[in-house]
Coordinates of N, CA, C and O in Angstrom, one line a residue:
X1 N -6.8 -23.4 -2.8 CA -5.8 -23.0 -3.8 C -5.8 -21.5 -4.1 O -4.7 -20.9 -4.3
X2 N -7.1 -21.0 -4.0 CA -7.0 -19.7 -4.2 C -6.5 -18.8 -3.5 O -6.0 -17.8 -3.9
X3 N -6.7 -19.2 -2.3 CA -5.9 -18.6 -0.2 C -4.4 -18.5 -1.1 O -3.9 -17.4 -1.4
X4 N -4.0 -19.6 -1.3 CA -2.6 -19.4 -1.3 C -1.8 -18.8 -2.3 O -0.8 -18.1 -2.1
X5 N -2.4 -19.1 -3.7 CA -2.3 -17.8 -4.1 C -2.5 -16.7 -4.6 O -2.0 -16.3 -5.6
X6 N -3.3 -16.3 -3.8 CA -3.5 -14.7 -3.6 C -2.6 -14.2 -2.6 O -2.0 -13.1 -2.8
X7 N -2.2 -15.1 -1.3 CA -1.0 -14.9 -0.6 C 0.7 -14.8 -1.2 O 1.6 -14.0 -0.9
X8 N 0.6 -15.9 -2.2 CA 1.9 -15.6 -3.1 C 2.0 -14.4 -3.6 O 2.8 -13.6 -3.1
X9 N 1.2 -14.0 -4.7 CA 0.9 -12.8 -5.4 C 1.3 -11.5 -4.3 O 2.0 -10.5 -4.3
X10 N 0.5 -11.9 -3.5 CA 0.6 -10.6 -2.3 C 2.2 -10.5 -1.6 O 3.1 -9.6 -1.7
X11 N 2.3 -11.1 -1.2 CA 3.9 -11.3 -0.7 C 5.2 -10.9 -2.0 O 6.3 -10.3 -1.6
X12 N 5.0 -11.3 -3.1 CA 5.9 -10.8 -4.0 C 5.7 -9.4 -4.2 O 6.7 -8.7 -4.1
X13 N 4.6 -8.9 -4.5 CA 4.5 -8.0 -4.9 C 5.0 -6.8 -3.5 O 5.6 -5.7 -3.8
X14 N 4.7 -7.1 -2.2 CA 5.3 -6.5 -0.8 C 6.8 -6.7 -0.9 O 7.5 -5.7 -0.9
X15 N 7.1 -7.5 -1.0 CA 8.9 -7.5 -1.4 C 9.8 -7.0 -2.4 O 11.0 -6.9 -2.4
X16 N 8.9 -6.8 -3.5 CA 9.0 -6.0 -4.5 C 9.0 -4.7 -4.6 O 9.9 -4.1 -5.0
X17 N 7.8 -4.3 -4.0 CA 7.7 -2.3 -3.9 C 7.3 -2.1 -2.9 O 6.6 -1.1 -2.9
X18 N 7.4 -2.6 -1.6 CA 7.1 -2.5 -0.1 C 7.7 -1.3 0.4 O 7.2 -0.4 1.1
X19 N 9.7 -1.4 -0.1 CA 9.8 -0.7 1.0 C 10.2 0.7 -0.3 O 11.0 1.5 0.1
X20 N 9.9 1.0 -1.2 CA 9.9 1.9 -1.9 C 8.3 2.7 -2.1 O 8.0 3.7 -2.7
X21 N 7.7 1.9 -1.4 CA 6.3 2.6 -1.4 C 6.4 3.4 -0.3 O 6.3 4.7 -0.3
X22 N 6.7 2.7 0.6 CA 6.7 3.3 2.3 C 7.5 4.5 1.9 O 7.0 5.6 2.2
X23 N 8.8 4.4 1.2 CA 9.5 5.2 1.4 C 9.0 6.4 0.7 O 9.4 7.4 1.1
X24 N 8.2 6.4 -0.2 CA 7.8 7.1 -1.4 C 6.8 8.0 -0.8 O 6.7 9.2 -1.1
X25 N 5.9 7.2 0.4 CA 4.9 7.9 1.2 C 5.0 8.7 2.2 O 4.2 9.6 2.4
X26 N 6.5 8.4 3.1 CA 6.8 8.9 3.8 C 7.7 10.9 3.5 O 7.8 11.9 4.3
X27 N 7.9 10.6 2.2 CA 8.8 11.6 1.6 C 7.8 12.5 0.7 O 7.8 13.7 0.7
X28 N 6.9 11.7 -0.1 CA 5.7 12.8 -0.9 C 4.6 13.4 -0.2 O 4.0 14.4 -0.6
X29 N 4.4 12.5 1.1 CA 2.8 13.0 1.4 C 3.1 14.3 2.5 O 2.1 14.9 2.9
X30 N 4.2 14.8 3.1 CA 4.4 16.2 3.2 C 4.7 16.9 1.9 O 4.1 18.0 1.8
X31 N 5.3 16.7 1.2 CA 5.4 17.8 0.5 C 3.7 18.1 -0.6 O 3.2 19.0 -1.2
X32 N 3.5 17.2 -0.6 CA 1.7 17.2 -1.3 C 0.6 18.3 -0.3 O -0.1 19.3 -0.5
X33 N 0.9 17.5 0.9 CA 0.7 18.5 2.2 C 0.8 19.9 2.4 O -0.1 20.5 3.0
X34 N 2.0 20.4 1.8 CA 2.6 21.9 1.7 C 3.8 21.6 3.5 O 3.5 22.2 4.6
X35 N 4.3 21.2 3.5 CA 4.9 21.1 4.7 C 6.2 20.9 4.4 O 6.7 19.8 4.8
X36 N 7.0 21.8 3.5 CA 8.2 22.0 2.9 C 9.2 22.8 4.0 O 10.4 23.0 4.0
X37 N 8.4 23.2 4.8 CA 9.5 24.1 6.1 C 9.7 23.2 6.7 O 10.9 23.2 6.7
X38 N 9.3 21.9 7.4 CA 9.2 20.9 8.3 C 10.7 20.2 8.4 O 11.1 19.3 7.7
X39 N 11.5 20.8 9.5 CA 13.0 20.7 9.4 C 12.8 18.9 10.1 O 13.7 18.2 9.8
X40 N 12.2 18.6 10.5 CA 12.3 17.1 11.3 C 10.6 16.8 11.1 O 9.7 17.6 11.0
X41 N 10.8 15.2 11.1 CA 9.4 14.5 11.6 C 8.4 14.8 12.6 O 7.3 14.4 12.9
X42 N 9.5 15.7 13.1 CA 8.1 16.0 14.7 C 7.5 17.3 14.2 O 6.5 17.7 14.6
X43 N 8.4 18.1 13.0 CA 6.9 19.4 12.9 C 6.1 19.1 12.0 O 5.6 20.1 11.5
X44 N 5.8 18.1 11.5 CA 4.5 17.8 10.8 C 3.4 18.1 11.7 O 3.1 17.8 12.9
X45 N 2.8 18.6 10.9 CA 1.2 18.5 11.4 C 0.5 17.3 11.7 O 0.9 16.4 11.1
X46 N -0.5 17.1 12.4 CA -1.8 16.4 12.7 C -1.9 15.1 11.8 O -1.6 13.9 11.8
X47 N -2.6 16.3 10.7 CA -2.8 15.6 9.4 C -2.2 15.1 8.9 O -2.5 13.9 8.6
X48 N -0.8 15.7 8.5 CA 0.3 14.9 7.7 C 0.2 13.5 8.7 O -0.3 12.5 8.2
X49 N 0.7 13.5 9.9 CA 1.0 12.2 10.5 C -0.7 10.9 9.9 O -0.7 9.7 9.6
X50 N -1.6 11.9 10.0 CA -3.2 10.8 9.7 C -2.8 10.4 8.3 O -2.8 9.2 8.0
X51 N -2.3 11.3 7.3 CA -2.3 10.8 5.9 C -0.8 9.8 5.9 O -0.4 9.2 4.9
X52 N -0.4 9.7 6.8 CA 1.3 9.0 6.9 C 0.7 7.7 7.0 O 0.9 6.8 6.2
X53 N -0.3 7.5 8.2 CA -0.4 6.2 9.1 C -1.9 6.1 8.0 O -2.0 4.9 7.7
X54 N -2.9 6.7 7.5 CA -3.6 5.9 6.8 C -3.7 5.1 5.2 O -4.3 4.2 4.6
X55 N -2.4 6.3 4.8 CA -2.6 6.1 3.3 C -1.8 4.2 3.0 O -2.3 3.5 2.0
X56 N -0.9 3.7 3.7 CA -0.3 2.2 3.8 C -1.6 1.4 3.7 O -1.7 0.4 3.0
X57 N -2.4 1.8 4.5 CA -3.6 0.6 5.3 C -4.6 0.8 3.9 O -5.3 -0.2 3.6
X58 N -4.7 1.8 3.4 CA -5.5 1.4 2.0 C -4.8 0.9 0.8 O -5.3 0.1 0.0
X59 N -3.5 1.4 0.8 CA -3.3 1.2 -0.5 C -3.0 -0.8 -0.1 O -3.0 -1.7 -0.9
X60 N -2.7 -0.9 1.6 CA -2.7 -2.3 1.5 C -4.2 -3.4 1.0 O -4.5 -4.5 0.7
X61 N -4.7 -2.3 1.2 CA -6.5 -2.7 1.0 C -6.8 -3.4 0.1 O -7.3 -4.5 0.2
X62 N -6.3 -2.2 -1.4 CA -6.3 -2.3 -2.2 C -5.2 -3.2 -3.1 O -5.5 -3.5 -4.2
X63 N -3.9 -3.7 -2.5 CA -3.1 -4.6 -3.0 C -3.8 -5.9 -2.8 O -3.8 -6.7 -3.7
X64 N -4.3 -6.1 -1.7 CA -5.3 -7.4 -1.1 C -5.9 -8.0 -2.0 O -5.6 -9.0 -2.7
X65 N -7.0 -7.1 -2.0 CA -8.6 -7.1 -3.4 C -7.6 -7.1 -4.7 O -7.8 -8.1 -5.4
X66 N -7.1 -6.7 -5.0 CA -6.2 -6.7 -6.6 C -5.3 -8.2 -6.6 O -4.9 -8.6 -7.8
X67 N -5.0 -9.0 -5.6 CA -4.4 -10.0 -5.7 C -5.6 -11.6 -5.5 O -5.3 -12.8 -5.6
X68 N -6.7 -10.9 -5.1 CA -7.5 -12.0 -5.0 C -8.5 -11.8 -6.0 O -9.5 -12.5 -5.9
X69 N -8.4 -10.8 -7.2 CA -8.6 -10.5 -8.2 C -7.9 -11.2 -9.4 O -8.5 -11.7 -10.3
X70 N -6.6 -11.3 -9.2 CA -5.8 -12.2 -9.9 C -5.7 -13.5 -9.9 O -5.3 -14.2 -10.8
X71 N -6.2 -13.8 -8.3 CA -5.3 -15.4 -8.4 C -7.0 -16.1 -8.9 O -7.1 -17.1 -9.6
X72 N -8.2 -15.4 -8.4 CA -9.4 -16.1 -9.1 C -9.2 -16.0 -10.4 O -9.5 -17.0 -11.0
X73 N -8.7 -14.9 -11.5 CA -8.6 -15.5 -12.9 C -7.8 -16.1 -13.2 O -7.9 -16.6 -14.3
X74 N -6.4 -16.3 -12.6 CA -5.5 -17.4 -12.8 C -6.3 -18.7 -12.7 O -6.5 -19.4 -13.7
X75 N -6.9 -19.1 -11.4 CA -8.0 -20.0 -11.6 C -8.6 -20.3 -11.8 O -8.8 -21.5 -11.9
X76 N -9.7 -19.2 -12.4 CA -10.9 -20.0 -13.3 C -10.1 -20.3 -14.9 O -10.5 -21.2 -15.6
X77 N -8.7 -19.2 -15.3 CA -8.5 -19.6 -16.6 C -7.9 -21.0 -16.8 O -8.1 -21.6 -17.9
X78 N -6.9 -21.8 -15.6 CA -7.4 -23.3 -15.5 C -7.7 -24.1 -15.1 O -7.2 -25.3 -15.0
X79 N -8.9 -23.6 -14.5 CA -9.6 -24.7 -14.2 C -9.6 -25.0 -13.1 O -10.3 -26.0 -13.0
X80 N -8.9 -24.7 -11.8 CA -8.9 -24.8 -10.3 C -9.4 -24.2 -9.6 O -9.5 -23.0 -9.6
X81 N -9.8 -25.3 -8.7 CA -11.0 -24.7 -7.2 C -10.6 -25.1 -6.4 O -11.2 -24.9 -5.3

């Protein structure tokens, strides 16, 4: 019961701020960068692209653990295992 929802939880919440996060990451984490001259995606730096392609995979990390955080106190508060 818990598998499934933590999967609910998780799925709403990706359909919810999924693609405004991406979008959010894709557009702040150069300018946080200093990479305000960057006329296209290809003159990013190195880095910028490492902080593009890692910062999703944590903050997915962290949506994970925060949803299986939830659905165990949804459960223990009634009573299902």
């Amino acid at each position: 019961m818990r598998g499934c929802l933590t999967t609910i939880i998780t799925l709403i919440i990706l359909f919810a701020f999924g693609g405004t996060a991406l979008a959010a990451i894709v557009i702040i984490v150069p300018l946080l960068l200093g990479e305000q001259d960057a006329k296209s995606l290809a003159d990013l730096h190195w880095y910028t692209w490492t902080a593009i392609i890692i910062l999703p995979i944590i903050l997915l990390k962290i949506l994970v653990k925060a949803s299986r955080i939830t659905a165990n106190y949804i459960c223990d508060m009634l009573g299902i295992d």
